[in-house]
């Protein structure tokens, strides 16, 4: 991620491939052999532009003893066009060949140090080979015991703690010296620009890569420390650069339950997006379809929309019917007309009227009103009441109107029964029975 080592395509914010690593490896080999970087400049942007526009000075200019084959490999690895750089397998073969050639040249050098075969080694007298001074053995034992002593172990721990503290101090910047600077905000910026901004603010930069489907490759996803914070100059700032979304293959979710599909999606680093419900013969909660579809290549972190079954459609709304007009019809005709419409006769109220006896005067609900099937319709029906007289000797009696509830003083045993509606809806006339006082 350092500007001195990254490839031209990375400096331009383009897609990064394994060939980009080959370029960086070429820069490292160049520096190892010559002791200097191929491109330098006053600012990060200047160095990045040289990676894009300039060719490196051949390593043989700085070091004459570099094998021409080795130089050719380095320059090919640092080609501006990624397609011209060797793949990893070819690079390994070339480096191995160079290594074998160098070994062969070293063996042919008469002045080179050589390993003496065991058969030609000098055999010392046995007494000298086995004889070892007692003091030397003792000193060797004392040395081993010292390295195993508690004092040595404690001292080693102290040294490690001091070293760790010093490293932490250096990595975090100068805490007790230097000026304070405000941490710039570089989120969403290209790597080269973000590095320039931070270095211009006298801060050091550490680059880490991360997957993020919502941020374009090469742009800064986040940073540590956060923007706006006061820090000392020369503080190390870590910026996390997006590599884009990690590509995964979309699994087949159709037929799974919603909970099982959600678990499977989350394991792949995906998210549930919109959830739609649809009437279906499938069991409620079963996945009917998905978007993206099965086998699609999608980025990790992307959302997945699903359609879920809610079961068979059930019509819970009652049927609406219009109330027919049964006014001026007889009670029987009115009852039949209402039943044909899926309605029922409710309460029947009798009232005096000009129409014939048993004629429907009014209804509730009124005609053409929409009501639920099976509802009741209340009716008002005419009824004519009249007083009639008959001779007591003949066993007759007076028909008392509804407004005269008091019994007569005559000795007749005539009983009056109120007109009632029979099961068929007809109104039965009053009846008279002899034997007792006239009663209502």
Short mmCIF file of C-alpha atoms in Angstrom, two decimals:
data_model
loop_
_atom_site.label_atom_id
_atom_site.label_comp_id
_atom_site.label_asym_id
_atom_site.label_seq_id
_atom_site.Cartn_x
_atom_site.Cartn_y
_atom_site.Cartn_z
CA UNK A 1 0.00 0.00 0.00
CA UNK A 2 2.97 2.37 0.23
CA UNK A 3 3.17 4.87 -2.62
CA UNK A 4 6.77 3.82 -3.39
CA UNK A 5 5.74 0.22 -4.02
CA UNK A 6 2.25 0.21 -5.46
CA UNK A 7 1.49 -0.43 -9.12
CA UNK A 8 0.44 2.13 -11.79
CA UNK A 9 -3.13 0.76 -11.86
CA UNK A 10 -3.40 1.20 -8.09
CA UNK A 11 -2.14 4.78 -8.39
CA UNK A 12 -4.88 5.43 -10.97
CA UNK A 13 -7.59 3.86 -8.82
CA UNK A 14 -8.17 0.96 -11.20
CA UNK A 15 -8.88 -2.65 -10.37
CA UNK A 16 -6.10 -4.46 -8.52
CA UNK A 17 -5.10 -7.97 -9.66
CA UNK A 18 -2.36 -10.49 -8.75
CA UNK A 19 -0.23 -8.86 -11.47
CA UNK A 20 -0.22 -5.73 -9.24
CA UNK A 21 1.62 -7.76 -6.60
CA UNK A 22 4.15 -8.85 -9.24
CA UNK A 23 4.88 -5.15 -9.90
CA UNK A 24 5.38 -4.49 -6.17
CA UNK A 25 7.68 -7.51 -5.92
CA UNK A 26 9.71 -6.14 -8.84
CA UNK A 27 10.14 -2.84 -6.93
CA UNK A 28 11.30 -4.75 -3.85
CA UNK A 29 13.88 -6.74 -5.85
CA UNK A 30 15.06 -3.51 -7.51
CA UNK A 31 15.65 -1.91 -4.12
CA UNK A 32 17.33 -5.02 -2.68
CA UNK A 33 19.85 -5.15 -5.53
CA UNK A 34 20.57 -1.44 -6.00
CA UNK A 35 19.99 -0.08 -2.49
CA UNK A 36 17.60 2.59 -3.76
CA UNK A 37 13.96 2.96 -4.83
CA UNK A 38 13.13 3.16 -8.55
CA UNK A 39 10.91 6.24 -8.09
CA UNK A 40 11.19 9.03 -5.52
CA UNK A 41 9.64 12.46 -5.16
CA UNK A 42 8.80 15.31 -2.82
CA UNK A 43 5.16 14.25 -2.43
CA UNK A 44 3.16 11.06 -2.65
CA UNK A 45 1.41 12.34 -5.76
CA UNK A 46 4.72 12.98 -7.49
CA UNK A 47 5.86 9.42 -6.79
CA UNK A 48 2.53 8.01 -7.97
CA UNK A 49 2.78 9.93 -11.25
CA UNK A 50 6.26 8.51 -11.89
CA UNK A 51 4.87 4.99 -11.43
CA UNK A 52 2.31 5.79 -14.12
CA UNK A 53 4.43 7.75 -16.60
CA UNK A 54 8.17 6.98 -16.19
CA UNK A 55 10.30 3.88 -16.72
CA UNK A 56 12.77 2.89 -14.00
CA UNK A 57 16.52 3.34 -14.51
CA UNK A 58 18.02 -0.09 -15.29
CA UNK A 59 19.59 -1.66 -12.16
CA UNK A 60 22.94 -2.21 -13.97
CA UNK A 61 23.49 1.56 -13.90
CA UNK A 62 23.94 1.31 -10.13
CA UNK A 63 25.44 -2.17 -9.99
CA UNK A 64 27.46 -3.70 -12.79
CA UNK A 65 27.55 -7.26 -11.45
CA UNK A 66 23.81 -7.86 -11.76
CA UNK A 67 23.20 -10.74 -14.18
CA UNK A 68 21.46 -9.49 -17.35
CA UNK A 69 18.82 -12.20 -16.97
CA UNK A 70 18.02 -10.99 -13.47
CA UNK A 71 17.73 -7.38 -14.63
CA UNK A 72 15.41 -8.43 -17.46
CA UNK A 73 13.10 -10.20 -15.00
CA UNK A 74 12.94 -7.16 -12.70
CA UNK A 75 12.16 -4.74 -15.54
CA UNK A 76 9.55 -7.09 -16.94
CA UNK A 77 7.91 -7.39 -13.53
CA UNK A 78 7.79 -3.56 -13.38
CA UNK A 79 6.10 -3.21 -16.77
CA UNK A 80 3.39 -0.52 -16.92
CA UNK A 81 0.99 -2.91 -18.65
CA UNK A 82 -0.13 -5.70 -16.27
CA UNK A 83 -0.46 -8.10 -19.22
CA UNK A 84 3.29 -7.80 -19.93
CA UNK A 85 4.24 -8.83 -16.37
CA UNK A 86 5.10 -12.51 -15.85
CA UNK A 87 2.62 -14.65 -13.95
CA UNK A 88 3.77 -16.02 -10.60
CA UNK A 89 4.67 -19.46 -12.00
CA UNK A 90 6.92 -18.00 -14.73
CA UNK A 91 8.56 -15.66 -12.22
CA UNK A 92 9.36 -18.55 -9.87
CA UNK A 93 10.89 -20.60 -12.69
CA UNK A 94 13.01 -17.68 -13.84
CA UNK A 95 14.30 -16.91 -10.36
CA UNK A 96 15.04 -20.60 -9.78
CA UNK A 97 17.04 -20.74 -13.01
CA UNK A 98 19.05 -17.68 -11.97
CA UNK A 99 19.72 -19.25 -8.58
CA UNK A 100 21.02 -22.46 -10.21
CA UNK A 101 23.29 -20.45 -12.51
CA UNK A 102 24.72 -18.49 -9.60
CA UNK A 103 25.37 -21.73 -7.68
CA UNK A 104 27.16 -23.18 -10.69
CA UNK A 105 29.37 -20.09 -11.01
CA UNK A 106 30.19 -20.25 -7.31
CA UNK A 107 31.27 -23.90 -7.54
CA UNK A 108 33.54 -23.17 -10.52
CA UNK A 109 35.29 -20.40 -8.60
CA UNK A 110 38.63 -21.92 -7.42
CA UNK A 111 38.94 -19.28 -4.70
CA UNK A 112 35.53 -19.97 -3.22
CA UNK A 113 35.29 -21.67 0.15
CA UNK A 114 34.55 -25.39 -0.27
CA UNK A 115 33.24 -28.05 2.08
CA UNK A 116 35.88 -30.70 2.72
CA UNK A 117 34.52 -34.26 2.28
CA UNK A 118 34.32 -36.28 5.49
CA UNK A 119 36.66 -38.97 4.13
CA UNK A 120 39.39 -36.37 3.64
CA UNK A 121 39.06 -34.74 7.06
CA UNK A 122 42.02 -34.85 9.43
CA UNK A 123 41.80 -37.46 12.14
CA UNK A 124 43.11 -36.11 15.43
CA UNK A 125 44.55 -38.42 18.07
CA UNK A 126 41.89 -40.16 20.06
CA UNK A 127 43.22 -38.90 23.41
CA UNK A 128 42.97 -35.30 22.22
CA UNK A 129 39.53 -35.80 20.74
CA UNK A 130 38.14 -37.24 23.97
CA UNK A 131 40.04 -35.09 26.39
CA UNK A 132 38.12 -32.04 27.65
CA UNK A 133 39.24 -29.88 30.47
CA UNK A 134 37.17 -30.22 33.58
CA UNK A 135 37.02 -26.45 33.92
CA UNK A 136 35.58 -26.07 30.40
CA UNK A 137 32.87 -28.60 31.16
CA UNK A 138 32.06 -26.78 34.34
CA UNK A 139 31.89 -23.42 32.60
CA UNK A 140 29.59 -24.89 29.97
CA UNK A 141 27.32 -26.22 32.69
CA UNK A 142 27.34 -22.87 34.46
CA UNK A 143 26.36 -21.12 31.21
CA UNK A 144 23.42 -23.43 30.64
CA UNK A 145 22.22 -23.08 34.22
CA UNK A 146 22.44 -19.28 33.93
CA UNK A 147 20.15 -19.22 30.87
CA UNK A 148 17.68 -21.33 32.81
CA UNK A 149 17.86 -19.24 35.97
CA UNK A 150 14.99 -17.07 37.23
CA UNK A 151 17.18 -13.97 37.06
CA UNK A 152 17.77 -14.44 33.33
CA UNK A 153 14.07 -15.13 32.66
CA UNK A 154 12.98 -12.09 34.67
CA UNK A 155 15.47 -9.90 32.83
CA UNK A 156 14.25 -11.23 29.49
CA UNK A 157 10.63 -10.41 30.40
CA UNK A 158 11.63 -6.88 31.40
CA UNK A 159 13.49 -6.38 28.11
CA UNK A 160 10.49 -7.61 26.13
CA UNK A 161 8.13 -5.28 28.00
CA UNK A 162 10.43 -2.33 27.41
CA UNK A 163 10.73 -3.24 23.74
CA UNK A 164 6.96 -3.58 23.37
CA UNK A 165 6.41 -0.25 25.09
CA UNK A 166 8.98 1.43 22.88
CA UNK A 167 7.38 -0.02 19.77
CA UNK A 168 3.94 1.13 20.88
CA UNK A 169 5.34 4.56 21.62
CA UNK A 170 6.98 4.87 18.21
CA UNK A 171 3.96 3.50 16.33
CA UNK A 172 1.59 5.94 17.99
CA UNK A 173 3.68 9.03 17.36
CA UNK A 174 5.47 11.46 19.59
CA UNK A 175 3.33 11.96 22.68
CA UNK A 176 5.60 14.32 24.54
CA UNK A 177 6.84 16.39 21.66
CA UNK A 178 5.76 17.83 18.37
CA UNK A 179 2.84 20.04 17.50
CA UNK A 180 -0.81 19.11 17.71
CA UNK A 181 -2.70 18.63 14.47
CA UNK A 182 -6.35 17.99 13.70
CA UNK A 183 -7.00 14.59 12.14
CA UNK A 184 -8.16 15.15 8.53
CA UNK A 185 -11.18 13.31 7.14
CA UNK A 186 -10.10 11.10 4.23
CA UNK A 187 -13.07 8.74 4.11
CA UNK A 188 -14.38 8.25 0.57
CA UNK A 189 -11.17 9.55 -1.03
CA UNK A 190 -8.84 7.63 -3.33
CA UNK A 191 -5.81 6.10 -1.64
CA UNK A 192 -3.20 8.36 -3.27
CA UNK A 193 -5.12 11.51 -2.38
CA UNK A 194 -5.81 10.32 1.16
CA UNK A 195 -2.13 9.55 1.68
CA UNK A 196 -1.12 12.99 0.39
CA UNK A 197 -3.59 14.75 2.71
CA UNK A 198 -2.35 12.84 5.75
CA UNK A 199 1.33 13.30 4.92
CA UNK A 200 0.78 17.02 4.31
CA UNK A 201 -0.67 17.13 7.83
CA UNK A 202 2.64 15.65 9.09
CA UNK A 203 1.14 12.26 9.84
CA UNK A 204 2.38 8.79 9.00
CA UNK A 205 0.18 6.41 7.04
CA UNK A 206 -0.51 2.69 7.39
CA UNK A 207 -2.77 1.14 4.74
CA UNK A 208 -5.01 -1.88 5.38
CA UNK A 209 -7.42 -3.40 2.87
CA UNK A 210 -10.96 -4.53 3.55
CA UNK A 211 -14.00 -5.77 1.66
CA UNK A 212 -16.89 -3.33 1.35
CA UNK A 213 -19.57 -3.67 -1.31
CA UNK A 214 -20.81 -0.11 -0.69
CA UNK A 215 -17.46 1.62 -1.34
CA UNK A 216 -15.67 1.64 -4.69
CA UNK A 217 -12.32 -0.20 -4.83
CA UNK A 218 -9.38 2.04 -3.95
CA UNK A 219 -11.42 4.42 -1.79
CA UNK A 220 -10.98 4.82 1.96
CA UNK A 221 -13.69 3.08 3.97
CA UNK A 222 -12.64 4.23 7.45
CA UNK A 223 -9.70 5.56 9.38
CA UNK A 224 -8.15 5.37 12.84
CA UNK A 225 -7.98 7.81 14.63
CA UNK A 226 -11.32 9.29 13.68
CA UNK A 227 -11.56 12.66 11.86
CA UNK A 228 -11.51 15.85 13.90
CA UNK A 229 -9.49 14.41 16.78
CA UNK A 230 -6.44 16.32 18.06
CA UNK A 231 -3.26 14.24 17.74
CA UNK A 232 0.48 14.83 17.82
CA UNK A 233 2.33 15.25 14.55
CA UNK A 234 4.03 12.13 13.19
CA UNK A 235 1.17 10.04 14.58
CA UNK A 236 0.57 6.76 12.74
CA UNK A 237 -2.81 6.77 11.00
CA UNK A 238 -4.37 3.55 9.68
CA UNK A 239 -6.66 3.92 6.70
CA UNK A 240 -8.82 1.02 5.52
CA UNK A 241 -9.12 0.91 1.73
CA UNK A 242 -11.96 -0.89 -0.01
CA UNK A 243 -11.26 -3.90 -2.20
CA UNK A 244 -14.87 -3.85 -3.32
CA UNK A 245 -17.38 -6.48 -2.38
CA UNK A 246 -16.14 -10.03 -1.95
CA UNK A 247 -17.84 -12.10 -4.62
CA UNK A 248 -19.96 -15.04 -3.45
CA UNK A 249 -22.34 -17.35 -5.28
CA UNK A 250 -26.03 -16.88 -4.53
CA UNK A 251 -27.52 -20.04 -2.95
CA UNK A 252 -30.90 -21.56 -3.82
CA UNK A 253 -33.43 -20.44 -1.21
CA UNK A 254 -36.68 -21.56 -2.89
CA UNK A 255 -38.52 -24.12 -0.76
CA UNK A 256 -36.72 -23.20 2.47
CA UNK A 257 -38.47 -21.67 5.45
CA UNK A 258 -37.88 -17.98 6.05
CA UNK A 259 -35.77 -18.63 9.17
CA UNK A 260 -33.58 -21.23 7.39
CA UNK A 261 -33.10 -18.92 4.39
CA UNK A 262 -32.16 -15.99 6.64
CA UNK A 263 -29.57 -18.10 8.49
CA UNK A 264 -28.04 -19.31 5.23
CA UNK A 265 -27.86 -15.80 3.78
CA UNK A 266 -26.22 -14.37 6.90
CA UNK A 267 -23.55 -17.09 6.91
CA UNK A 268 -22.48 -15.90 3.44
CA UNK A 269 -22.23 -12.30 4.62
CA UNK A 270 -25.40 -11.27 2.80
CA UNK A 271 -28.42 -9.41 4.15
CA UNK A 272 -32.19 -9.87 3.90
CA UNK A 273 -33.69 -7.01 1.90
CA UNK A 274 -37.39 -6.64 1.08
CA UNK A 275 -39.76 -9.41 2.12
CA UNK A 276 -42.98 -9.77 0.08
CA UNK A 277 -45.92 -12.05 0.91
CA UNK A 278 -48.00 -13.86 -1.70
CA UNK A 279 -51.00 -16.19 -1.66
CA UNK A 280 -49.86 -19.70 -2.48
CA UNK A 281 -50.71 -23.34 -1.94
CA UNK A 282 -47.26 -23.76 -0.34
CA UNK A 283 -46.93 -23.87 3.43
CA UNK A 284 -46.99 -20.39 5.00
CA UNK A 285 -43.48 -18.98 5.50
CA UNK A 286 -41.97 -20.92 2.57
CA UNK A 287 -39.70 -19.03 0.13
CA UNK A 288 -41.36 -18.86 -3.31
CA UNK A 289 -38.76 -16.80 -5.21
CA UNK A 290 -35.60 -14.75 -4.67
CA UNK A 291 -33.70 -11.86 -6.21
CA UNK A 292 -30.83 -12.28 -7.16
CA UNK A 293 -31.63 -15.74 -8.47
CA UNK A 294 -29.81 -18.96 -7.68
CA UNK A 295 -26.21 -19.15 -8.98
CA UNK A 296 -25.73 -15.40 -9.45
CA UNK A 297 -22.37 -13.86 -8.54
CA UNK A 298 -22.96 -11.10 -6.00
CA UNK A 299 -20.85 -9.09 -3.58
CA UNK A 300 -20.68 -9.95 0.08
CA UNK A 301 -22.83 -7.50 2.04
CA UNK A 302 -25.44 -7.17 -0.72
CA UNK A 303 -29.15 -7.47 0.11
CA UNK A 304 -31.39 -10.30 -1.10
CA UNK A 305 -35.14 -9.81 -1.70
CA UNK A 306 -37.45 -12.76 -1.09
CA UNK A 307 -41.12 -13.63 -1.72
CA UNK A 308 -42.76 -15.67 1.07
CA UNK A 309 -45.96 -17.73 0.94
CA UNK A 310 -48.79 -16.71 3.24
CA UNK A 311 -50.89 -19.79 2.42
CA UNK A 312 -54.20 -20.23 0.67
CA UNK A 313 -56.34 -17.14 0.21
CA UNK A 314 -59.32 -17.09 2.53
CA UNK A 315 -62.30 -14.90 1.66
CA UNK A 316 -63.35 -13.57 5.05
CA UNK A 317 -65.53 -10.76 3.75
CA UNK A 318 -69.30 -11.47 3.90
CA UNK A 319 -71.30 -11.33 0.65
CA UNK A 320 -73.07 -8.03 0.10
CA UNK A 321 -76.66 -8.08 -1.24
CA UNK A 322 -79.22 -5.40 -1.98
CA UNK A 323 -82.43 -5.35 0.06
CA UNK A 324 -85.44 -5.84 -2.27
CA UNK A 325 -88.46 -3.57 -2.12
CA UNK A 326 -91.25 -5.65 -0.45
CA UNK A 327 -93.57 -2.76 0.40
CA UNK A 328 -97.24 -3.16 -0.59
CA UNK A 329 -96.73 -6.93 -0.78
CA UNK A 330 -98.35 -9.43 1.54
CA UNK A 331 -96.29 -10.79 4.39
CA UNK A 332 -95.89 -14.19 2.71
CA UNK A 333 -94.79 -12.65 -0.58
CA UNK A 334 -92.38 -10.34 1.26
CA UNK A 335 -90.87 -13.25 3.18
CA UNK A 336 -90.35 -15.25 -0.03
CA UNK A 337 -88.74 -12.30 -1.81
CA UNK A 338 -86.31 -11.67 1.05
CA UNK A 339 -85.28 -15.32 1.27
CA UNK A 340 -84.53 -15.44 -2.45
CA UNK A 341 -81.99 -12.66 -1.81
CA UNK A 342 -80.42 -14.54 1.09
CA UNK A 343 -82.09 -12.39 3.73
CA UNK A 344 -84.47 -13.18 6.60
CA UNK A 345 -87.58 -11.59 8.04
CA UNK A 346 -86.76 -9.97 11.33
CA UNK A 347 -89.32 -8.41 13.66
CA UNK A 348 -92.91 -7.92 12.38
CA UNK A 349 -94.83 -4.97 13.77
CA UNK A 350 -98.57 -4.58 13.21
CA UNK A 351 -100.15 -1.21 12.71
CA UNK A 352 -103.43 0.24 11.46
CA UNK A 353 -103.36 1.29 7.82
CA UNK A 354 -105.41 1.87 4.73
CA UNK A 355 -104.06 -1.17 2.87
CA UNK A 356 -105.49 -4.62 3.03
CA UNK A 357 -104.94 -6.61 6.18
CA UNK A 358 -101.42 -8.23 6.20
CA UNK A 359 -99.86 -5.81 3.70
CA UNK A 360 -96.31 -4.60 4.30
CA UNK A 361 -96.38 -0.88 4.96
CA UNK A 362 -92.62 -0.24 5.46
CA UNK A 363 -89.32 -2.06 5.87
CA UNK A 364 -85.92 -1.56 7.52
CA UNK A 365 -83.31 -1.47 5.97
CA UNK A 366 -84.87 0.49 3.15
CA UNK A 367 -84.92 -0.87 -0.43
CA UNK A 368 -81.63 -1.07 -2.41
CA UNK A 369 -79.52 -0.83 0.75
CA UNK A 370 -76.45 -3.11 0.65
CA UNK A 371 -76.27 -5.45 3.63
CA UNK A 372 -74.44 -8.66 4.47
CA UNK A 373 -76.01 -11.89 3.33
CA UNK A 374 -78.24 -13.49 5.99
CA UNK A 375 -79.16 -10.16 7.58
CA UNK A 376 -82.63 -9.53 9.07
CA UNK A 377 -85.19 -7.15 7.53
CA UNK A 378 -87.77 -5.73 9.90
CA UNK A 379 -91.32 -5.24 8.52
CA UNK A 380 -94.34 -3.17 9.49
CA UNK A 381 -97.66 -4.85 8.46
CA UNK A 382 -101.25 -3.56 8.48
CA UNK A 383 -103.88 -5.02 10.81
CA UNK A 384 -107.57 -3.89 10.99
CA UNK A 385 -109.25 -4.20 14.45
CA UNK A 386 -113.09 -3.79 14.93
CA UNK A 387 -115.59 -4.37 17.69
CA UNK A 388 -118.35 -6.90 17.08
CA UNK A 389 -121.32 -7.77 19.33
CA UNK A 390 -123.25 -10.97 19.72
CA UNK A 391 -126.14 -12.14 21.87
CA UNK A 392 -125.12 -13.53 25.27
CA UNK A 393 -127.76 -16.17 24.99
CA UNK A 394 -126.22 -17.48 21.89
CA UNK A 395 -122.94 -17.89 23.69
CA UNK A 396 -121.33 -15.03 21.80
CA UNK A 397 -119.38 -12.17 23.27
CA UNK A 398 -117.97 -8.76 22.39
CA UNK A 399 -114.65 -8.50 20.59
CA UNK A 400 -112.72 -6.02 22.70
CA UNK A 401 -110.20 -3.82 21.00
CA UNK A 402 -106.62 -3.78 22.18
CA UNK A 403 -107.18 -0.50 24.01
CA UNK A 404 -109.85 -2.04 26.39
CA UNK A 405 -108.05 -4.54 28.56
CA UNK A 406 -110.64 -4.55 31.40
CA UNK A 407 -112.90 -7.65 31.59
CA UNK A 408 -116.69 -7.37 31.13
CA UNK A 409 -119.12 -7.78 34.04
CA UNK A 410 -121.25 -10.21 32.04
CA UNK A 411 -121.35 -13.76 33.01
CA UNK A 412 -120.02 -15.03 29.69
CA UNK A 413 -116.94 -17.27 29.86
CA UNK A 414 -115.57 -16.01 26.53
CA UNK A 415 -111.75 -15.69 26.16
CA UNK A 416 -110.04 -13.40 23.61
CA UNK A 417 -106.67 -14.40 22.09
CA UNK A 418 -104.40 -11.78 20.45
CA UNK A 419 -103.73 -12.33 16.74
CA UNK A 420 -100.37 -14.12 16.32
CA UNK A 421 -98.05 -15.02 13.46
CA UNK A 422 -97.75 -18.71 12.70
CA UNK A 423 -94.60 -20.47 11.53
CA UNK A 424 -95.35 -19.75 7.89
CA UNK A 425 -95.58 -16.02 8.54
CA UNK A 426 -99.42 -15.85 8.23
CA UNK A 427 -101.40 -13.90 10.75
CA UNK A 428 -104.05 -15.97 12.48
CA UNK A 429 -107.35 -14.21 13.44
CA UNK A 430 -108.54 -13.95 17.05
CA UNK A 431 -110.28 -17.00 18.53
CA UNK A 432 -113.15 -17.24 20.99
CA UNK A 433 -113.68 -20.01 23.47
CA UNK A 434 -116.63 -20.37 25.79
CA UNK A 435 -116.35 -21.18 29.44
CA UNK A 436 -115.21 -18.37 31.72
CA UNK A 437 -114.95 -14.64 31.99
CA UNK A 438 -113.94 -12.68 28.91
CA UNK A 439 -110.18 -12.27 29.05
CA UNK A 440 -107.55 -10.80 26.83
#
